[in-house]
Each structure stands twice: as C-alpha cells, then as structure tokens.
Short mmCIF file of C-alpha atoms in Angstrom, two decimals:
data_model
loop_
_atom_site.label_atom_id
_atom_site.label_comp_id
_atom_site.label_asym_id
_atom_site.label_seq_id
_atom_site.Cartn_x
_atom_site.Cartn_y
_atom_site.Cartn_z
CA UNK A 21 32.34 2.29 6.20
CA UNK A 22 30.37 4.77 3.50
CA UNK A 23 26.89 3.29 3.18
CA UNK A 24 25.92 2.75 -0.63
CA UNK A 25 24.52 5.67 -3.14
CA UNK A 26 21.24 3.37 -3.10
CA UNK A 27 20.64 3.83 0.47
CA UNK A 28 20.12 6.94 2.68
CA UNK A 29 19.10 7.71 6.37
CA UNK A 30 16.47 10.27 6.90
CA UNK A 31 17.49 12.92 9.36
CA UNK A 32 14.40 13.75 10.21
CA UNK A 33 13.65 10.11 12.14
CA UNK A 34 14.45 10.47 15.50
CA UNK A 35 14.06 7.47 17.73
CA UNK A 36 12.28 9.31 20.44
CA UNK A 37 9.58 10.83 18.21
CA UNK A 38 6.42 10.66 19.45
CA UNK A 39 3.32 9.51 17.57
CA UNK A 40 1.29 13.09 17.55
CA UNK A 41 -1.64 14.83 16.14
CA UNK A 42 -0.09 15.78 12.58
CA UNK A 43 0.72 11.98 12.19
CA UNK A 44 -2.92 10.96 13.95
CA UNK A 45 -4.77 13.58 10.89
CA UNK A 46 -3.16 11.11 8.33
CA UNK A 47 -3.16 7.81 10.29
CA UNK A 48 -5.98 7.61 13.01
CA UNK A 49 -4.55 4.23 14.75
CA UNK A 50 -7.95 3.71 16.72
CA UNK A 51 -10.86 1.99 16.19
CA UNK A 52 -9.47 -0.60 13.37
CA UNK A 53 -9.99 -4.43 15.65
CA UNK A 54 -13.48 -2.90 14.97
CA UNK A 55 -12.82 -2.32 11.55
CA UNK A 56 -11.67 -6.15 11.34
CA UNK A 57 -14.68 -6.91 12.71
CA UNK A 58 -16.70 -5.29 10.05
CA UNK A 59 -14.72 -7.45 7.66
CA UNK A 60 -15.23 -9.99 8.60
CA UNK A 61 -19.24 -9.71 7.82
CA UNK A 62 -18.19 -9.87 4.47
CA UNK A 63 -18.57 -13.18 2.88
CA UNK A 64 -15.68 -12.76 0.69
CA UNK A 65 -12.88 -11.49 2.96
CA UNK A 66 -10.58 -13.19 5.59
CA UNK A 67 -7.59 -12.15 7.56
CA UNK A 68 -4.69 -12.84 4.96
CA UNK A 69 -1.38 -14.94 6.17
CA UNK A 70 1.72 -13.88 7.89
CA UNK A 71 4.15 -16.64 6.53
CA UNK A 72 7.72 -17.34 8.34
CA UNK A 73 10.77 -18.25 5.97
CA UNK A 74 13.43 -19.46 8.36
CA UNK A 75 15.52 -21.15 5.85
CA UNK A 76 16.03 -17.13 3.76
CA UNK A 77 16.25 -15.59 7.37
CA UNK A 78 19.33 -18.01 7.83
CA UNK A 79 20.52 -17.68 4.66
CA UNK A 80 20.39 -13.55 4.77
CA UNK A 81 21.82 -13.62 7.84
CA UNK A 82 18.64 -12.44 10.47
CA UNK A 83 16.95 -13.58 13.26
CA UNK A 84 12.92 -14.05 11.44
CA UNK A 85 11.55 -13.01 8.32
CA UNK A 86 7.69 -12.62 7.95
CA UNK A 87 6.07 -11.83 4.64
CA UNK A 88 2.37 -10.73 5.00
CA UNK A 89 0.87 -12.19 1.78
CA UNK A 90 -1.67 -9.55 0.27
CA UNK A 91 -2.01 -11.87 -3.03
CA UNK A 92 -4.91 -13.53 -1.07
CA UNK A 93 -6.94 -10.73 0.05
CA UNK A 94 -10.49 -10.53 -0.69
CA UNK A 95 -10.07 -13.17 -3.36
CA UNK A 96 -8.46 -10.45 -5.04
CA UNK A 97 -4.86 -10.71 -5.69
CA UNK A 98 -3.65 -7.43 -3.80
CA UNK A 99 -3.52 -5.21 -0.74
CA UNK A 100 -5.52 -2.49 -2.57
CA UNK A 101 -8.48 -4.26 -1.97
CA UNK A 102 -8.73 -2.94 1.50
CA UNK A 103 -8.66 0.72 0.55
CA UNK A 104 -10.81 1.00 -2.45
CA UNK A 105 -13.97 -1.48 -0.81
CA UNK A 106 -13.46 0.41 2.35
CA UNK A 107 -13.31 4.20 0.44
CA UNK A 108 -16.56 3.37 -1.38
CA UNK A 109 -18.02 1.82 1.76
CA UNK A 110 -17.36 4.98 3.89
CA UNK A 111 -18.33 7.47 1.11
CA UNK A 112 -22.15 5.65 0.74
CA UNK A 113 -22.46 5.45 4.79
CA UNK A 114 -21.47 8.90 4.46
CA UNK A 115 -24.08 10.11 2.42
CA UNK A 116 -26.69 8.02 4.24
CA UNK A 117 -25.60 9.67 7.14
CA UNK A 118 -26.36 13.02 5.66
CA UNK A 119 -29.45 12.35 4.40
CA UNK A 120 -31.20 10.42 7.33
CA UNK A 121 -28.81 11.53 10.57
CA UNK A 122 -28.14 7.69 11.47
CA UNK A 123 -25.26 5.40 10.42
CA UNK A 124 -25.34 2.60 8.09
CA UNK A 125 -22.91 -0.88 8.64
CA UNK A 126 -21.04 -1.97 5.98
CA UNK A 127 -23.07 -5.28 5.34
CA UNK A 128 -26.70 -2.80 5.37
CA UNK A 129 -25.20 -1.10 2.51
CA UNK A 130 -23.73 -4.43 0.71
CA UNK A 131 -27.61 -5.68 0.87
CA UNK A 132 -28.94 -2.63 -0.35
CA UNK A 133 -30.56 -0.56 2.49
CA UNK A 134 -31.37 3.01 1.43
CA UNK A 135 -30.33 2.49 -2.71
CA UNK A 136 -32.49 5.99 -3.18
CA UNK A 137 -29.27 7.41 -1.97
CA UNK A 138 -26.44 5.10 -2.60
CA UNK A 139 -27.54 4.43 -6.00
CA UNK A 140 -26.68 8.26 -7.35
CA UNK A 141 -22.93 7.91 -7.02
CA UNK A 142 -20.52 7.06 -9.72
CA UNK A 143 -17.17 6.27 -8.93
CA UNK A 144 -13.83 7.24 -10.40
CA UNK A 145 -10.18 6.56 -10.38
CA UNK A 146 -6.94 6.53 -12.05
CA UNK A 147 -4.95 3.51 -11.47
CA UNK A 148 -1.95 1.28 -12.33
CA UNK A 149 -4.21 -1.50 -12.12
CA UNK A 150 -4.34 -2.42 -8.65
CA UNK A 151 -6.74 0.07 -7.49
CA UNK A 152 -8.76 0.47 -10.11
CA UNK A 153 -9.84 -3.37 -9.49
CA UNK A 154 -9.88 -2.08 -6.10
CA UNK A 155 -12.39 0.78 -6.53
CA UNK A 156 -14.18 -1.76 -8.92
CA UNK A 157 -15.01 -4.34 -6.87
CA UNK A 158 -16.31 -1.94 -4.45
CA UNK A 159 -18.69 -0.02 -6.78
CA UNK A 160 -19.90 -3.60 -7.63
CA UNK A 161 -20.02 -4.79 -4.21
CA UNK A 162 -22.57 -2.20 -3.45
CA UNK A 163 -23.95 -1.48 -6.46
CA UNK A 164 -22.57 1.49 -8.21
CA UNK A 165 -21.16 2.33 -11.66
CA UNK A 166 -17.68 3.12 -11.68
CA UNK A 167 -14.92 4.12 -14.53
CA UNK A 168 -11.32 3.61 -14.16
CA UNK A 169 -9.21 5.84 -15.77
CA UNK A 170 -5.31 4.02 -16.70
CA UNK A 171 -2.09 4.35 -17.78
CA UNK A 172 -0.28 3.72 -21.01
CA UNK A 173 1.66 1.01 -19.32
CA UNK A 174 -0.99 -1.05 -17.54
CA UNK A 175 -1.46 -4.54 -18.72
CA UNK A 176 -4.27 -6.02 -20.75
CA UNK A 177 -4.65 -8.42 -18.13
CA UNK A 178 -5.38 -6.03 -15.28
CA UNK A 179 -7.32 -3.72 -17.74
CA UNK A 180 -9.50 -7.47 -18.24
CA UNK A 181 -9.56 -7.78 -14.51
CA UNK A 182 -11.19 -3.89 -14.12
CA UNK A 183 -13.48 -4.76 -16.70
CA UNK A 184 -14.36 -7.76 -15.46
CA UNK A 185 -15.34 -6.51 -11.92
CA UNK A 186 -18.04 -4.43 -13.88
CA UNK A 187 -16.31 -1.25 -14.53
CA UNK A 188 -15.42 0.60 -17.28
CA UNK A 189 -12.01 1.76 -18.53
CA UNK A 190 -11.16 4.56 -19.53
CA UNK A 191 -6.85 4.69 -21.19
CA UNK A 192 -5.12 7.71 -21.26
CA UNK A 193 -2.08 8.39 -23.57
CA UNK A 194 0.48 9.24 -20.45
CA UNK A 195 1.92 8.13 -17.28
CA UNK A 196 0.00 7.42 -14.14
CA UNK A 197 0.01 11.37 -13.21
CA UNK A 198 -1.37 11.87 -16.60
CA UNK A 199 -3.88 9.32 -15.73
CA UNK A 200 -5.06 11.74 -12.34
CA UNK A 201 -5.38 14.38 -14.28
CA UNK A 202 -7.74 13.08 -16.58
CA UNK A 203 -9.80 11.52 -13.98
CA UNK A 204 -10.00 14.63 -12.33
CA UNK A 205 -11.40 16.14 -14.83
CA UNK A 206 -13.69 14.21 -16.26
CA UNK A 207 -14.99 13.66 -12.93
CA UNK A 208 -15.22 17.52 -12.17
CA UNK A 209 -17.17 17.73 -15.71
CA UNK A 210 -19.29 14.61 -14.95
CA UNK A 211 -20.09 14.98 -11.43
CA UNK A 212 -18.78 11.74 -10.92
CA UNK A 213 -16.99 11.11 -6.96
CA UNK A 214 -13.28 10.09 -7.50
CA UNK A 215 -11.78 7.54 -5.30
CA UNK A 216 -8.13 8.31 -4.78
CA UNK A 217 -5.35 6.81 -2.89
CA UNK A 218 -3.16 9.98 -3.68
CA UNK A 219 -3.83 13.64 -2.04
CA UNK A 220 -3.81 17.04 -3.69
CA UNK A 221 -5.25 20.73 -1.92
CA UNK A 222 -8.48 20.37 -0.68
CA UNK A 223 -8.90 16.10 -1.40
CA UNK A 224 -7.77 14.62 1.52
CA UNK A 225 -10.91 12.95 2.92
CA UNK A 226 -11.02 9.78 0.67
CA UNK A 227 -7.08 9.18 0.48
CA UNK A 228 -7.12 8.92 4.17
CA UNK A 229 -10.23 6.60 4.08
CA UNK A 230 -8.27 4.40 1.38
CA UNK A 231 -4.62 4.60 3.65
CA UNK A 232 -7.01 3.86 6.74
CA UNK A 233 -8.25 0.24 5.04
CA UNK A 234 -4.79 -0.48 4.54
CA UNK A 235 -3.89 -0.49 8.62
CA UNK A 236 -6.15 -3.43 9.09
CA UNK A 237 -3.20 -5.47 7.10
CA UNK A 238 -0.36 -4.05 9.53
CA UNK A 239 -2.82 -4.69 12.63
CA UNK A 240 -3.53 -8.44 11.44
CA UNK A 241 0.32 -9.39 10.89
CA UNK A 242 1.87 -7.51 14.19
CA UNK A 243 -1.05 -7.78 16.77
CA UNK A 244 -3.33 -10.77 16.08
CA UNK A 245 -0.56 -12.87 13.94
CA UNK A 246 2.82 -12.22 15.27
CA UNK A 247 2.10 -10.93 18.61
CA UNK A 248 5.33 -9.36 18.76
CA UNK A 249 6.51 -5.99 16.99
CA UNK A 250 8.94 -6.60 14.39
CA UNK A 251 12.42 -4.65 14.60
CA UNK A 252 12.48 -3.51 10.60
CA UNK A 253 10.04 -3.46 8.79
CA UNK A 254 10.47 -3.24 4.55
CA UNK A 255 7.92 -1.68 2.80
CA UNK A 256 7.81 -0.47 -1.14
CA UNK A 257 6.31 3.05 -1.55
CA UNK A 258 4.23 4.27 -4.78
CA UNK A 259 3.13 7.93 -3.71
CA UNK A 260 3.18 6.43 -0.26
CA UNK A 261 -0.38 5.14 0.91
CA UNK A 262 0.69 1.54 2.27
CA UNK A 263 3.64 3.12 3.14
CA UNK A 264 2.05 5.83 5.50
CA UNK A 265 -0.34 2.92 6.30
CA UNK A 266 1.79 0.55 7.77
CA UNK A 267 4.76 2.72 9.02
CA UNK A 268 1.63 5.19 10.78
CA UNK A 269 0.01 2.17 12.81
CA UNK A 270 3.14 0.38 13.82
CA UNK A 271 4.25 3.51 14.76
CA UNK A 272 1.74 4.00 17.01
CA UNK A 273 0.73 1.10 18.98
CA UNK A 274 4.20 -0.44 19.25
CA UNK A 275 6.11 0.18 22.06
CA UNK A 276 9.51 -0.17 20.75
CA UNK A 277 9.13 1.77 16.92
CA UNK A 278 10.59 -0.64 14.62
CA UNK A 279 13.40 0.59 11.94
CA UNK A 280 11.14 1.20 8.71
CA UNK A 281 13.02 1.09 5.30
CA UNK A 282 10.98 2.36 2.62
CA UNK A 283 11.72 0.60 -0.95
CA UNK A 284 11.41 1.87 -4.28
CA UNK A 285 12.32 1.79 -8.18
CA UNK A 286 15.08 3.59 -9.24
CA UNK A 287 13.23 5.21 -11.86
CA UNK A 288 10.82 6.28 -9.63
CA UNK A 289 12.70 7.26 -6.39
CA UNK A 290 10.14 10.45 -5.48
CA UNK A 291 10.93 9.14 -1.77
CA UNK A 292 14.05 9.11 -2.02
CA UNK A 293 14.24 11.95 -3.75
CA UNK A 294 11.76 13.98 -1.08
CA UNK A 295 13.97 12.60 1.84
CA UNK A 296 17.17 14.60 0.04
CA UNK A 297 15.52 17.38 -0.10
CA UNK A 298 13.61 17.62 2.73
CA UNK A 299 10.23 18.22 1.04
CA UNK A 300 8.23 16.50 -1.49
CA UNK A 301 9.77 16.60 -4.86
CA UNK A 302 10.00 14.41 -8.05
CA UNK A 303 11.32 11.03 -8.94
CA UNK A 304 14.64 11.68 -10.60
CA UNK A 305 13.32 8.83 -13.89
CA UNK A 306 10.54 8.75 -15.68
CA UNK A 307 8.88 5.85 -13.76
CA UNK A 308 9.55 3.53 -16.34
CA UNK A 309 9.38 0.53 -14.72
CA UNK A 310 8.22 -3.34 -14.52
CA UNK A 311 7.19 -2.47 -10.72
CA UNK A 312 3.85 -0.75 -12.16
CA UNK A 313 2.19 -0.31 -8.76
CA UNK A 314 5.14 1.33 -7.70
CA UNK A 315 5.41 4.03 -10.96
CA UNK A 316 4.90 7.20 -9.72
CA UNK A 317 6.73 10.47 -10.16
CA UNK A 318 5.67 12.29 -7.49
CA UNK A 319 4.79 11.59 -3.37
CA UNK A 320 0.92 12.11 -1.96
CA UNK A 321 1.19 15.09 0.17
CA UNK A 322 -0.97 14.15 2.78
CA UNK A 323 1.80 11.19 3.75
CA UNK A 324 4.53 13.50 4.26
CA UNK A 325 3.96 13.57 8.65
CA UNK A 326 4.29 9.85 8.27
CA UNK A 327 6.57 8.61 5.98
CA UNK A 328 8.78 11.55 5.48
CA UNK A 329 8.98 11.88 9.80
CA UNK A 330 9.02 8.39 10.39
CA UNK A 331 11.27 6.32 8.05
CA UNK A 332 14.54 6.17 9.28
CA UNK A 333 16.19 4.87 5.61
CA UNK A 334 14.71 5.31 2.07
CA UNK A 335 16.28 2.91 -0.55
CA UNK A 336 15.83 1.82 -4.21
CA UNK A 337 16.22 -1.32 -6.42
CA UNK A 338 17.20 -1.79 -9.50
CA UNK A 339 15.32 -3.68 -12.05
CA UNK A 340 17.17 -6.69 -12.18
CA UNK A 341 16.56 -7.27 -8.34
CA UNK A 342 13.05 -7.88 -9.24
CA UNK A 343 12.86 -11.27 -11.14
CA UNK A 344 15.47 -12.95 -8.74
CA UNK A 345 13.17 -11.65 -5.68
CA UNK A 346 9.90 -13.28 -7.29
CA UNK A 347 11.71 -16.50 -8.30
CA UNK A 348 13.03 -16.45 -4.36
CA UNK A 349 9.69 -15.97 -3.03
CA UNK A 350 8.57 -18.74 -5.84
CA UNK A 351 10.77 -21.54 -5.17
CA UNK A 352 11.87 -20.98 -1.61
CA UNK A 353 14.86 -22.28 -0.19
CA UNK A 354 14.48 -25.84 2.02
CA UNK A 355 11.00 -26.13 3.74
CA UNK A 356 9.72 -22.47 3.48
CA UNK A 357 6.54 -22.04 2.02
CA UNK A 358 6.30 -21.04 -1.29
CA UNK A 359 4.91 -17.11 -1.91
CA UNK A 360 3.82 -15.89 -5.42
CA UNK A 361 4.24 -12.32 -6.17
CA UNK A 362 4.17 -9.68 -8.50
CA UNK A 363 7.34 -7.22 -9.22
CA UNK A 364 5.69 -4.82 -7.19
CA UNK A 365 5.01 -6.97 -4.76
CA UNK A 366 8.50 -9.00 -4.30
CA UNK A 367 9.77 -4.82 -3.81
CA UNK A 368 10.38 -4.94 -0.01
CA UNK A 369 12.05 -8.48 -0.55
CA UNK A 370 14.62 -7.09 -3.41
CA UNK A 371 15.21 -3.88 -1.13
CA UNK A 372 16.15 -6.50 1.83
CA UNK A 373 18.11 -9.26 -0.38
CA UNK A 374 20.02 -5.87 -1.77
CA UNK A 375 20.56 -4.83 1.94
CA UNK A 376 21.60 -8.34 3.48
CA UNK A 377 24.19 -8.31 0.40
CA UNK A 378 25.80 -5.24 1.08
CA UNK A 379 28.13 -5.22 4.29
CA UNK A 380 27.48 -1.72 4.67
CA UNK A 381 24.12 -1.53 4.50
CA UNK A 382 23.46 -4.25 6.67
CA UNK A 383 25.39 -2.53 9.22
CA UNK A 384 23.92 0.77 8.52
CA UNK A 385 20.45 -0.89 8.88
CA UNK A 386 21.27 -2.56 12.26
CA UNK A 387 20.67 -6.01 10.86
CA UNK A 388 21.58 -8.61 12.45
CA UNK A 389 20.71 -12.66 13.67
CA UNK A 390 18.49 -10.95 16.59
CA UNK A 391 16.38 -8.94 13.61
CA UNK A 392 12.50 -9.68 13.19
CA UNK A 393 12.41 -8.29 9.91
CA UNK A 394 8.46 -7.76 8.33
CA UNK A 395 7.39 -7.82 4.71
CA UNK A 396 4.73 -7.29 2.99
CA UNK A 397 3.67 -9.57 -0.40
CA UNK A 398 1.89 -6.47 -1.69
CA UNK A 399 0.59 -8.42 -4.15
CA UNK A 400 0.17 -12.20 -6.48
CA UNK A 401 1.03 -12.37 -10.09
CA UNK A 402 -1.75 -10.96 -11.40
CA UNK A 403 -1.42 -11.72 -14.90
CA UNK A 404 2.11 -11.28 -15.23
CA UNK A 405 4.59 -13.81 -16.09
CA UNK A 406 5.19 -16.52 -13.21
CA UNK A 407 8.70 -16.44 -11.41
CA UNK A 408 8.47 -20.04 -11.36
CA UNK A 409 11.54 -21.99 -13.33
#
C-alpha cells in the first residue's frame, strides 16, 4: 500500500540510535526537574495540563490521546513563553556571572539584585508573534527594554499583545526571514542583544537557551503527568525549536523512543523538504499561511542532529485541516474536555486527524488501538477568531 505524497519516512531514523553528544550540544536533557523548580518561584507560572480525550482516541481509532495545553502557560497564551523568559533569564545571570564570578537565581534577578549590570541590556527579536510576547514579557519581567521586530502578516492583536507587555515594535515589509534580517541588523548597529529561537554561524548560544525552556513542557507531560512514555508523539515544526525540544528530551530519557511525526504547512514544508534532501533546504511555498507560528521558509541549523536524525516521518497539512482541527479541539466529542487553540496550535491535531483518515498512513505510522499518541496545544486563540460554532 503506497503511503500518501503528504507523508514521508526519514531514512535517517533508525530505531536503535542512540541519544549522543551531537544531539546532547543541541538538547542537554539534564538538569531540567531543577529547572521546574526554578519555575516554580515564579509567581506567575504553573505546570500547564496534560488533558486525555478518550471519546477522539475512540473515534480515530487509538489506544490514548493526550494534548499538552500550552494556551495556559505563564498566563500567557503559548509555549513560547518558556523560551523567551528563560533566554533573557540566562543571558542577565550570565552577565552577572561575568562581572562578579558568582551565580544569580532566577527570582534574585526578577527582584532586582545587581540592576548596575542587568539594566544595560536591550533585547531584540523577530517574531510571528508568539515570541516576541515571549521575549517581551521577559525583558519586562526583569526589567529591560526590548524591541520586537515582525512580519507583514502578524496580527494587530498579537502586535497589541507585544506592545502591551512593554515592548516596542518594530514591522518590517517581508516575511518572517525578512523580519531576522532586520533584527539582526539593527541590533548589530545598536548594540542591542537579540533573543532568537532560530540559529545561524556563530549564534547558537541563545537558540539553545530558548529550545532548552521548551523541554520543561515535554518533561511535565511524560514524566511528572503521564508517567508513561507515549508511543507517537505529533509535533508541528516552524524552523524546528519545539520540535528539537520535545523530540531531543523524549529521546533521551525514554526508554522505548517513541515514533515522532513532525507536522507542518504545506506552504511551508522546509522539514519536509530538508528530510528529501537530506540537508537543510527551503520550504517549497512561500509560507503563506493561517498557521503564522509555523511560517517559515527555512529550518534552524542548529536542530538538524535532532529533528533531522530523530523523526522517523515528516508530514504536512493543508489549510483546510486547520479550522475543522480547532473546532474539534473546541467542541469535543462526548465528555472530553474542551481545548481552545490557535491554527498553529491545533497543527499536530490536523497532522493526526489527516493520518487516522488515511488507511495508509495509519499503517505506515504504526497506529493502532494500543497507540499512546502525545500532542501538544502549542498554543490558545490568541486573538484570532474562535473555532467555536
């Protein structure tokens, strides 16, 4: 049976593959139940849920689904929250490291111990939205000025939402890469210290910082909320930081590696794309899509030992699987709880509704009424329209 044109197997993923030291440069599994308990000194943040939806399980035909809802982090609507706060946290500590050779906790520098240093850095990013609230809320947080640089595309509500966590915005005429560029070089010009969750030569440091914040989501829903490794996991990839985040830590402290299926846009397949070819390489679209967190053209480098090694399929969705997966997660089916989610967010459920509905593909993926199947609510609404009838 010939799987569909939408789905391919990476050849690459081989079930025996070890965790290693290339993978352990980009995701460094150890250390993050501390991390959560750094977290959790901060007033606003709490582990988010892991809900159960037996009724769609039934219905798709597998044994559990879990959705890991991100629209409640930090108060803040989105998963991004984790990487941005933590970024700025670890770039401040950093500095205070340098100057006075001792370390500084994450709740010394929210109440303002040693602001002669901290309170020199400005803050930069390009963004979709997402994590330019992200970055936002952590300059604020601690105290710092920072300026988001976004896309043509990006709402006026998110741009509000930016603006409203004290930053200011900066809109380019161009795509999100467009976006990078400018904030690069404004930055360079300005001296300002960008904040990126995307890698280029020489810039590594931060991404990894912002990729390592997003683990503590992946440790919460398999080891202290499940308690059990899932079997697939489905999880939409933008230039691949929760991607690399989730597959990288589940990767390594499972003992059984669960089947990851990364999800993406059509328009903006660079995965899927990169997974052809065997190297990173562009989206075959323009990234024109409603899935803005998703809408990039091109992979982060720094990813590729994770999610190019480590993802056994790469699949897209079209943009008519998005509304359907919001209003599914809206207005759930019998007694399951009701999720709300953004059309990035509802990715990983489209990519698994598309799979479940294809007899090949659902074969191809191993799916079956035995499957603990993992997603991730990546995040709420947002501002946009409500999939609510």
């Amino acid at each position: 049976m010939t799987t569909p044109p939408w789905l391919a197997p990476n050849p690459r993923a081989k079930r025996n593959l070890e965790f290693g030291s290339e993978q352990q440069r980009v995701i460094n599994p150890n250390g993050i139940p501390e991390l959560c308990e750094d977290l959790r000194k901060c007033p606003a943040h709490k582990p988010t849920p892991l809900y159960e939806l037996p009724a769609l399980a039934e219905r798709l035909g597998v044994g559990e689904i879990r959705v890991k809802d991100e629209s409640q982090r930090f108060g803040f609507g989105a998963f991004k929250a984790l990487g941005g706060v933590l970024a700025v946290y670890n770039e401040l500590s950093g500095a205070i490291g340098e100057a006075h050779h001792r370390s500084a906790s994450f709740e010394q520098v929210m109440q303002g111990q040693d602001r002669d240093i901290t309170s020199q850095y400005v803050f930069a990013t390009a963004s979709s939205g997402n994590h330019g609230r992200s970055v936002a809320a952590g300059a604020k947080l601690f105290g710092n000025r920072c300026v988001v640089f976004l896309p043509k595309f990006t709402s006026a509500a998110k741009e509000a939402a930016i603006r409203a966590r004290g930053a200011e915005v900066i809109r380019v005429d161009g795509d999100y890469d467009t976006a990078v560029a400018e904030c690069r070089r404004q930055s360079e010009r300005n001296g300002w210290t960008i904040i990126s969750d995307t890698s280029w030569e020489d810039y590594e440091r931060v991404p990894k910082s912002v990729m390592r914040g997003y683990t503590v989501l992946a440790h919460e829903a398999a080891v202290d909320q499940w308690g059990v490794a899932p079997s697939h996991v489905f999880v939409q990839a933008g230039v691949g930081g929760l991607a690399a985040a989730v597959i990288g830590y589940l990767w390594a402290v499972c003992d059984r590696r669960p089947i990851f299926v990364v999800v993406e846009p059509a328009s903006a397949d660079c995965w899927f794309q990169s997974n052809l070819a065997g190297k990173p390489m562009l989206a075959s679209g323009n990234a024109d899509t409603v899935m803005g967190g998703l809408a990039c053209r091109e992979i982060s480098p720094l990813t590729w030992p994770v999610v190019g090694e480590a993802t056994d399929w790469f699949m897209t969705i079209e943009e008519d699987d998005v509304m359907p997966a919001r209003h599914l997660f809206a207005n759930p089916l019998e007694n399951d709880p009701a999720i709300e989610s953004g059309p990035s967010g509802c990715a990983g459920l489209a990519g698994l509704v598309r799979a479940c509905t294809d007899e090949a593909a659902f074969k191809a993926l191993g799916l079956d009424r035995q499957s603990r199947v993992l997603l991730i609510n990546s995040e709420g609404n947002l501002g946009e329209t409500p999939a609510q009838s």
